mmCIF file of C-alpha atoms in Angstrom:
data_model
loop_
_atom_site.group_PDB
_atom_site.id
_atom_site.type_symbol
_atom_site.label_atom_id
_atom_site.label_comp_id
_atom_site.label_asym_id
_atom_site.label_seq_id
_atom_site.Cartn_x
_atom_site.Cartn_y
_atom_site.Cartn_z
ATOM 1 C CA MET A 1 -96.745 -44.377 -5.216
ATOM 2 C CA TYR A 2 -100.342 -45.082 -6.159
ATOM 3 C CA VAL A 3 -103.797 -43.580 -5.565
ATOM 4 C CA THR A 4 -106.207 -45.796 -3.616
ATOM 5 C CA ASP A 5 -109.840 -45.773 -2.550
ATOM 6 C CA GLY A 6 -108.854 -47.701 0.551
ATOM 7 C CA ARG A 7 -109.599 -51.091 -1.079
ATOM 8 C CA ASN A 8 -107.340 -51.231 -4.156
ATOM 9 C CA PRO A 9 -104.784 -49.047 -5.895
ATOM 10 C CA PHE A 10 -106.058 -47.724 -9.191
ATOM 11 C CA TYR A 11 -104.665 -46.153 -12.325
ATOM 12 C CA ASP A 12 -105.063 -42.409 -12.582
ATOM 13 C CA ASP A 13 -103.590 -39.465 -14.392
ATOM 14 C CA PRO A 14 -100.225 -38.300 -13.039
ATOM 15 C CA ILE A 15 -100.644 -36.128 -9.978
ATOM 16 C CA ASN A 16 -98.429 -33.368 -8.754
ATOM 17 C CA TYR A 17 -97.940 -34.430 -5.153
ATOM 18 C CA GLY A 18 -95.710 -31.603 -4.136
ATOM 19 C CA GLU A 19 -93.514 -28.788 -5.429
ATOM 20 C CA GLN A 20 -89.775 -28.731 -4.853
ATOM 21 C CA PHE A 21 -89.893 -32.264 -3.429
ATOM 22 C CA VAL A 22 -86.647 -32.854 -1.552
ATOM 23 C CA LEU A 23 -84.787 -36.069 -2.360
ATOM 24 C CA SER A 24 -81.179 -37.060 -1.911
ATOM 25 C CA CYS A 25 -78.850 -39.388 -3.741
ATOM 26 C CA ALA A 26 -76.472 -41.384 -1.554
ATOM 27 C CA PRO A 27 -73.566 -43.754 -2.159
ATOM 28 C CA SER A 28 -74.409 -47.446 -2.028
ATOM 29 C CA SER A 29 -72.195 -47.784 1.048
ATOM 30 C CA LEU A 30 -74.900 -46.104 3.110
ATOM 31 C CA LEU A 31 -77.320 -48.908 2.262
ATOM 32 C CA ARG A 32 -75.100 -51.757 3.490
ATOM 33 C CA SER A 33 -77.068 -52.110 6.725
ATOM 34 C CA VAL A 34 -80.501 -52.379 5.092
ATOM 35 C CA PRO A 35 -82.083 -55.580 3.718
ATOM 36 C CA LYS A 36 -80.890 -56.919 0.363
ATOM 37 C CA TYR A 37 -83.706 -55.673 -1.822
ATOM 38 C CA VAL A 38 -84.073 -52.223 -0.270
ATOM 39 C CA ASN A 39 -83.179 -49.374 -2.589
ATOM 40 C CA GLY A 40 -83.575 -46.405 -0.315
ATOM 41 C CA VAL A 41 -84.767 -44.963 2.999
ATOM 42 C CA VAL A 42 -87.763 -42.747 3.612
ATOM 43 C CA ALA A 43 -88.250 -40.494 6.653
ATOM 44 C CA LEU A 44 -91.594 -40.578 8.492
ATOM 45 C CA SER A 45 -90.821 -38.160 11.310
ATOM 46 C CA TRP A 46 -92.229 -34.772 12.350
ATOM 47 C CA SER A 47 -89.714 -33.050 10.065
ATOM 48 C CA ARG A 48 -91.055 -30.949 7.233
ATOM 49 C CA LEU A 49 -88.652 -32.875 5.013
ATOM 50 C CA ALA A 50 -90.189 -36.222 6.002
ATOM 51 C CA PHE A 51 -92.002 -37.960 3.157
ATOM 52 C CA PRO A 52 -95.617 -37.677 4.404
ATOM 53 C CA ARG A 53 -95.227 -33.967 5.244
ATOM 54 C CA GLN A 54 -93.898 -33.036 1.819
ATOM 55 C CA ILE A 55 -97.064 -34.249 0.133
ATOM 56 C CA THR A 56 -99.149 -31.175 -0.797
ATOM 57 C CA PHE A 57 -101.955 -32.836 -2.778
ATOM 58 C CA PRO A 58 -105.121 -31.107 -1.427
ATOM 59 C CA SER A 59 -107.002 -34.273 -0.415
ATOM 60 C CA VAL A 60 -104.060 -35.750 1.504
ATOM 61 C CA ALA A 61 -104.453 -34.777 5.140
ATOM 62 C CA ASP A 62 -101.476 -34.490 7.481
ATOM 63 C CA LYS A 63 -101.958 -38.089 8.526
ATOM 64 C CA PHE A 64 -100.594 -41.487 7.562
ATOM 65 C CA GLY A 65 -101.228 -45.153 8.309
ATOM 66 C CA LEU A 66 -98.424 -47.686 8.737
ATOM 67 C CA CYS A 67 -98.802 -51.453 8.823
ATOM 68 C CA LEU A 68 -95.599 -53.523 9.083
ATOM 69 C CA PRO A 69 -95.723 -57.130 7.905
ATOM 70 C CA SER A 70 -94.394 -60.150 9.789
ATOM 71 C CA SER A 71 -90.605 -60.395 9.712
ATOM 72 C CA SER A 72 -90.952 -64.172 9.492
ATOM 73 C CA SER A 73 -91.899 -63.761 5.829
ATOM 74 C CA LYS A 74 -89.409 -62.343 3.323
ATOM 75 C CA THR A 75 -91.982 -61.696 0.629
ATOM 76 C CA ALA A 76 -95.209 -60.560 2.371
ATOM 77 C CA PRO A 77 -95.665 -56.805 1.834
ATOM 78 C CA GLY A 78 -96.794 -54.273 4.392
ATOM 79 C CA ALA A 79 -98.540 -51.001 3.588
ATOM 80 C CA LEU A 80 -98.047 -47.265 4.048
ATOM 81 C CA PHE A 81 -101.005 -44.958 3.403
ATOM 82 C CA LEU A 82 -100.823 -41.180 3.143
ATOM 83 C CA GLY A 83 -103.956 -39.335 4.131
ATOM 84 C CA ASP A 84 -107.098 -39.883 6.154
ATOM 85 C CA GLY A 85 -108.284 -43.271 4.814
ATOM 86 C CA PRO A 86 -110.462 -45.321 4.637
ATOM 87 C CA PHE A 87 -108.430 -48.525 5.035
ATOM 88 C CA TYR A 88 -109.831 -51.940 4.095
ATOM 89 C CA PHE A 89 -107.936 -55.243 4.366
ATOM 90 C CA SER A 90 -108.963 -58.700 3.179
ATOM 91 C CA PRO A 91 -111.025 -60.681 3.946
ATOM 92 C CA PHE A 92 -113.248 -57.881 5.324
ATOM 93 C CA PRO A 93 -114.235 -55.596 2.422
ATOM 94 C CA ASN A 94 -116.534 -53.487 4.615
ATOM 95 C CA LEU A 95 -114.430 -53.104 7.754
ATOM 96 C CA ASP A 96 -112.652 -49.778 7.805
ATOM 97 C CA LEU A 97 -109.697 -50.262 10.125
ATOM 98 C CA ARG A 98 -110.177 -46.753 11.473
ATOM 99 C CA THR A 99 -113.244 -48.039 13.330
ATOM 100 C CA ILE A 100 -111.244 -50.469 15.449
ATOM 101 C CA LEU A 101 -108.496 -48.062 16.520
ATOM 102 C CA SER A 102 -107.891 -46.770 20.041
ATOM 103 C CA TYR A 103 -106.288 -43.328 20.357
ATOM 104 C CA THR A 104 -103.821 -41.663 22.686
ATOM 105 C CA PRO A 105 -102.089 -38.242 22.405
ATOM 106 C CA MET A 106 -98.704 -37.968 20.754
ATOM 107 C CA VAL A 107 -96.219 -35.777 22.601
ATOM 108 C CA ARG A 108 -93.073 -33.973 21.565
ATOM 109 C CA LYS A 109 -90.232 -33.722 23.997
ATOM 110 C CA SER A 110 -89.199 -30.373 22.511
ATOM 111 C CA SER A 111 -89.820 -28.224 19.432
ATOM 112 C CA LYS A 112 -86.699 -29.828 17.923
ATOM 113 C CA SER A 113 -87.754 -33.387 18.673
ATOM 114 C CA LEU A 114 -88.595 -35.323 15.479
ATOM 115 C CA GLY A 115 -89.583 -38.655 16.994
ATOM 116 C CA TYR A 116 -93.083 -39.880 17.776
ATOM 117 C CA TYR A 117 -93.789 -40.335 21.481
ATOM 118 C CA VAL A 118 -96.777 -41.446 23.539
ATOM 119 C CA LYS A 119 -97.015 -41.579 27.316
ATOM 120 C CA LEU A 120 -97.512 -44.795 29.240
ATOM 121 C CA ASN A 121 -98.906 -44.919 32.781
ATOM 122 C CA GLY A 122 -97.967 -48.532 33.283
ATOM 123 C CA ILE A 123 -97.500 -52.082 32.037
ATOM 124 C CA SER A 124 -99.599 -55.028 33.251
ATOM 125 C CA ILE A 125 -98.950 -58.730 32.859
ATOM 126 C CA LYS A 126 -101.499 -61.166 34.288
ATOM 127 C CA GLY A 127 -102.311 -59.088 37.358
ATOM 128 C CA THR A 128 -98.825 -57.691 37.970
ATOM 129 C CA HIS A 129 -98.672 -53.903 37.442
ATOM 130 C CA ILE A 130 -95.514 -51.964 36.647
ATOM 131 C CA ASN A 131 -96.040 -48.249 37.411
ATOM 132 C CA LEU A 132 -94.301 -46.064 34.866
ATOM 133 C CA LYS A 133 -95.507 -42.649 36.115
ATOM 134 C CA ALA A 134 -96.286 -41.308 32.630
ATOM 135 C CA LYS A 135 -93.000 -42.344 30.997
ATOM 136 C CA SER A 136 -92.665 -41.415 27.327
ATOM 137 C CA MET A 137 -92.361 -44.239 24.813
ATOM 138 C CA ARG A 138 -90.763 -43.543 21.443
ATOM 139 C CA LEU A 139 -91.916 -45.492 18.374
ATOM 140 C CA SER A 140 -89.003 -46.537 16.198
ATOM 141 C CA SER A 141 -88.959 -47.990 12.673
ATOM 142 C CA VAL A 142 -85.220 -48.703 13.062
ATOM 143 C CA VAL A 143 -84.927 -50.540 16.400
ATOM 144 C CA PRO A 144 -85.965 -54.197 15.853
ATOM 145 C CA TYR A 145 -87.057 -55.044 19.382
ATOM 146 C CA THR A 146 -88.586 -52.906 22.129
ATOM 147 C CA THR A 147 -85.742 -51.593 24.291
ATOM 148 C CA LEU A 148 -86.297 -50.662 27.933
ATOM 149 C CA ARG A 149 -84.236 -48.906 30.565
ATOM 150 C CA SER A 150 -82.741 -51.521 32.872
ATOM 151 C CA ASP A 151 -85.087 -51.009 35.839
ATOM 152 C CA ILE A 152 -88.178 -51.236 33.628
ATOM 153 C CA TYR A 153 -86.748 -54.211 31.751
ATOM 154 C CA LYS A 154 -86.016 -56.155 34.941
ATOM 155 C CA ALA A 155 -89.536 -55.477 36.245
ATOM 156 C CA LEU A 156 -91.022 -56.667 32.946
ATOM 157 C CA VAL A 157 -88.975 -59.858 32.831
ATOM 158 C CA THR A 158 -89.772 -60.600 36.506
ATOM 159 C CA ALA A 159 -93.513 -60.190 35.868
ATOM 160 C CA PHE A 160 -93.410 -62.257 32.677
ATOM 161 C CA THR A 161 -91.346 -64.967 34.369
ATOM 162 C CA LYS A 162 -93.911 -65.203 37.142
ATOM 163 C CA ALA A 163 -96.780 -65.338 34.646
ATOM 164 C CA THR A 164 -95.113 -68.178 32.633
ATOM 165 C CA LYS A 165 -93.746 -70.160 35.589
ATOM 166 C CA ASN A 166 -95.245 -73.419 34.270
ATOM 167 C CA ILE A 167 -93.461 -73.215 30.878
ATOM 168 C CA PRO A 168 -89.979 -74.824 30.792
ATOM 169 C CA ARG A 169 -87.042 -72.452 30.483
ATOM 170 C CA LEU A 170 -84.269 -72.932 27.943
ATOM 171 C CA ASN A 171 -80.835 -71.380 27.602
ATOM 172 C CA ALA A 172 -80.988 -67.700 26.668
ATOM 173 C CA VAL A 173 -80.279 -66.727 23.053
ATOM 174 C CA LYS A 174 -78.659 -63.344 22.587
ATOM 175 C CA PRO A 175 -79.756 -60.575 22.621
ATOM 176 C CA PHE A 176 -82.608 -61.941 24.763
ATOM 177 C CA SER A 177 -82.469 -63.062 28.395
ATOM 178 C CA LEU A 178 -85.653 -65.105 28.876
ATOM 179 C CA CYS A 179 -86.264 -68.019 26.532
ATOM 180 C CA LEU A 180 -88.929 -70.706 26.745
ATOM 181 C CA LYS A 181 -89.697 -74.103 25.176
ATOM 182 C CA ALA A 182 -91.801 -73.235 22.139
ATOM 183 C CA SER A 183 -93.749 -76.512 22.017
ATOM 184 C CA ALA A 184 -94.814 -76.123 25.642
ATOM 185 C CA MET A 185 -96.538 -72.799 24.987
ATOM 186 C CA GLY A 186 -98.941 -73.964 22.353
ATOM 187 C CA SER A 187 -100.229 -71.564 19.702
ATOM 188 C CA ILE A 188 -103.394 -69.661 18.907
ATOM 189 C CA GLN A 189 -104.431 -67.249 16.201
ATOM 190 C CA LYS A 190 -102.407 -64.476 17.878
ATOM 191 C CA GLY A 191 -99.213 -66.499 18.131
ATOM 192 C CA PHE A 192 -97.863 -68.242 21.207
ATOM 193 C CA ARG A 193 -100.274 -68.915 24.070
ATOM 194 C CA VAL A 194 -98.605 -66.694 26.651
ATOM 195 C CA PRO A 195 -99.931 -63.950 28.933
ATOM 196 C CA ARG A 196 -100.620 -60.688 27.234
ATOM 197 C CA ILE A 197 -98.499 -57.615 27.924
ATOM 198 C CA ASP A 198 -100.756 -54.563 28.297
ATOM 199 C CA LEU A 199 -99.359 -51.081 27.696
ATOM 200 C CA GLU A 200 -101.565 -48.583 29.548
ATOM 201 C CA THR A 201 -101.521 -45.346 27.579
ATOM 202 C CA GLU A 202 -102.121 -41.800 28.789
ATOM 203 C CA SER A 203 -105.654 -41.830 27.362
ATOM 204 C CA GLY A 204 -106.561 -44.916 29.388
ATOM 205 C CA LYS A 205 -106.636 -47.129 26.301
ATOM 206 C CA VAL A 206 -104.646 -50.358 26.385
ATOM 207 C CA TRP A 207 -102.205 -51.387 23.640
ATOM 208 C CA MET A 208 -102.281 -55.177 23.896
ATOM 209 C CA ILE A 209 -99.130 -57.097 23.001
ATOM 210 C CA SER A 210 -100.043 -60.738 22.443
ATOM 211 C CA GLY A 211 -97.821 -63.746 21.775
ATOM 212 C CA ASP A 212 -97.110 -62.963 18.129
ATOM 213 C CA ASN A 213 -95.522 -59.638 19.171
ATOM 214 C CA SER A 214 -93.931 -60.691 22.456
ATOM 215 C CA MET A 215 -92.231 -64.025 21.629
ATOM 216 C CA LYS A 216 -89.578 -64.431 18.933
ATOM 217 C CA ARG A 217 -88.741 -67.839 17.505
ATOM 218 C CA THR A 218 -84.971 -68.269 17.516
ATOM 219 C CA GLY A 219 -84.784 -71.837 16.176
ATOM 220 C CA ASN A 220 -84.250 -75.286 17.695
ATOM 221 C CA GLY A 221 -87.591 -75.193 19.480
ATOM 222 C CA VAL A 222 -86.786 -71.988 21.367
ATOM 223 C CA ALA A 223 -88.827 -68.795 21.645
ATOM 224 C CA CYS A 224 -87.618 -65.755 23.536
ATOM 225 C CA LEU A 225 -89.227 -62.726 25.134
ATOM 226 C CA ALA A 226 -88.446 -60.132 22.449
ATOM 227 C CA PHE A 227 -87.518 -57.175 24.639
ATOM 228 C CA ILE A 228 -84.034 -55.784 25.159
ATOM 229 C CA ASP A 229 -82.222 -54.338 28.191
ATOM 230 C CA GLY A 230 -81.036 -50.923 27.047
ATOM 231 C CA GLY A 231 -78.991 -50.157 30.191
ATOM 232 C CA LEU A 232 -79.398 -47.351 32.711
ATOM 233 C CA GLY A 233 -78.094 -44.455 30.677
ATOM 234 C CA VAL A 234 -80.451 -44.641 27.706
ATOM 235 C CA LYS A 235 -81.890 -41.400 26.292
ATOM 236 C CA ASP A 236 -85.417 -42.820 26.107
ATOM 237 C CA ALA A 237 -86.724 -45.098 28.863
ATOM 238 C CA ILE A 238 -88.903 -47.050 26.421
ATOM 239 C CA VAL A 239 -88.412 -47.441 22.673
ATOM 240 C CA MET A 240 -90.952 -49.617 20.859
ATOM 241 C CA GLY A 241 -89.303 -51.687 18.135
ATOM 242 C CA THR A 242 -90.615 -52.942 14.835
ATOM 243 C CA PHE A 243 -91.214 -56.519 16.050
ATOM 244 C CA GLN A 244 -93.827 -55.274 18.484
ATOM 245 C CA MET A 245 -95.455 -53.229 15.674
ATOM 246 C CA GLU A 246 -95.779 -56.092 13.208
ATOM 247 C CA ASN A 247 -99.364 -56.746 12.105
ATOM 248 C CA ASN A 248 -100.529 -53.736 14.145
ATOM 249 C CA PHE A 249 -102.218 -50.937 12.198
ATOM 250 C CA LEU A 250 -100.894 -47.551 13.333
ATOM 251 C CA PHE A 251 -102.494 -44.264 12.333
ATOM 252 C CA PHE A 252 -100.393 -41.146 12.848
ATOM 253 C CA ASP A 253 -102.686 -38.161 13.006
ATOM 254 C CA LEU A 254 -100.186 -35.305 12.858
ATOM 255 C CA GLU A 255 -102.927 -32.748 12.397
ATOM 256 C CA ASN A 256 -104.484 -33.536 15.796
ATOM 257 C CA GLN A 257 -101.310 -34.922 17.390
ATOM 258 C CA LYS A 258 -102.697 -38.334 18.296
ATOM 259 C CA LEU A 259 -101.828 -41.966 17.554
ATOM 260 C CA GLY A 260 -104.361 -44.618 16.622
ATOM 261 C CA PHE A 261 -103.417 -48.231 17.298
ATOM 262 C CA SER A 262 -105.227 -51.496 16.613
ATOM 263 C CA SER A 263 -103.242 -54.036 18.677
ATOM 264 C CA SER A 264 -102.633 -57.266 16.721
ATOM 265 C CA LEU A 265 -104.682 -57.635 13.545
ATOM 266 C CA LEU A 266 -104.294 -61.415 13.810
ATOM 267 C CA ALA A 267 -106.985 -61.416 16.489
ATOM 268 C CA ARG A 268 -109.380 -59.984 13.876
ATOM 269 C CA GLY A 269 -108.491 -62.514 11.189
ATOM 270 C CA THR A 270 -106.320 -60.276 9.025
ATOM 271 C CA THR A 271 -102.696 -59.104 8.732
ATOM 272 C CA CYS A 272 -100.665 -56.178 7.491
ATOM 273 C CA SER A 273 -100.065 -58.168 4.311
ATOM 274 C CA SER A 274 -103.782 -58.386 3.519
ATOM 275 C CA PHE A 275 -104.235 -55.141 1.611
ATOM 276 C CA ASN A 276 -105.317 -55.942 -1.942
ATOM 277 C CA PHE A 277 -102.646 -54.516 -4.261
ATOM 278 C CA THR A 278 -104.566 -55.624 -7.377
ATOM 279 C CA PHE A 279 -105.060 -52.622 -9.635
ATOM 280 C CA THR A 280 -108.504 -51.473 -10.676
ATOM 281 C CA GLN A 281 -109.487 -49.009 -13.369
#
């Protein structure tokens, strides 16, 4: 863990980040399900034992920024920042990412709930509106693709199918149900040229999911709508997965219980792998 001014990490004297910091050793068998080069797991939840909340260094506010890299690259790093910022990514040395964020309240389902939730009023796709009546959406760093209760999933797929009616369909590739011909979609800076999926948050701000976060390449010229049918009996009606978070800067303000989100950074000419990790003195 390094100290940063928001632009680069830099060398500094050792800092006491917290007293009685709680860690746990675990047998290697518990790491079988994680990627090859992962050496451990860190918690980012509301729990007082979660990594960001154990940091007691005075200048580190009860806030953290998370930027997940594209899963299509096995080497590109993402970034996790503890504290209030600022946050600068190449090639824009003077653009603090905090200035481009939209905010919506975070909610807790109960005092024992450790997950991060925001409320959605609806989903819109090219003029088709899906009314969600303030359904809670949980953000997950474990679930790979956004998972929806069956009725919401079917409404989403129906709306997206209508919006992409001129793009040839191909056989579905599990676990997805709607797959399209990749070459027929074309591509732009934000990924495939497909209609945007707008998540309408409680605050009225829109979290825009563009082609790079909605369509997953599965090989052989196929790209699939990267949302999953979770069934009718799911605990949470909507769980946002990591694929939809890739190259989105998320700012968890635990102090004020609100979430800042950027939508895709690709539209702004940068990515979650663009933080400059070159050390400065």
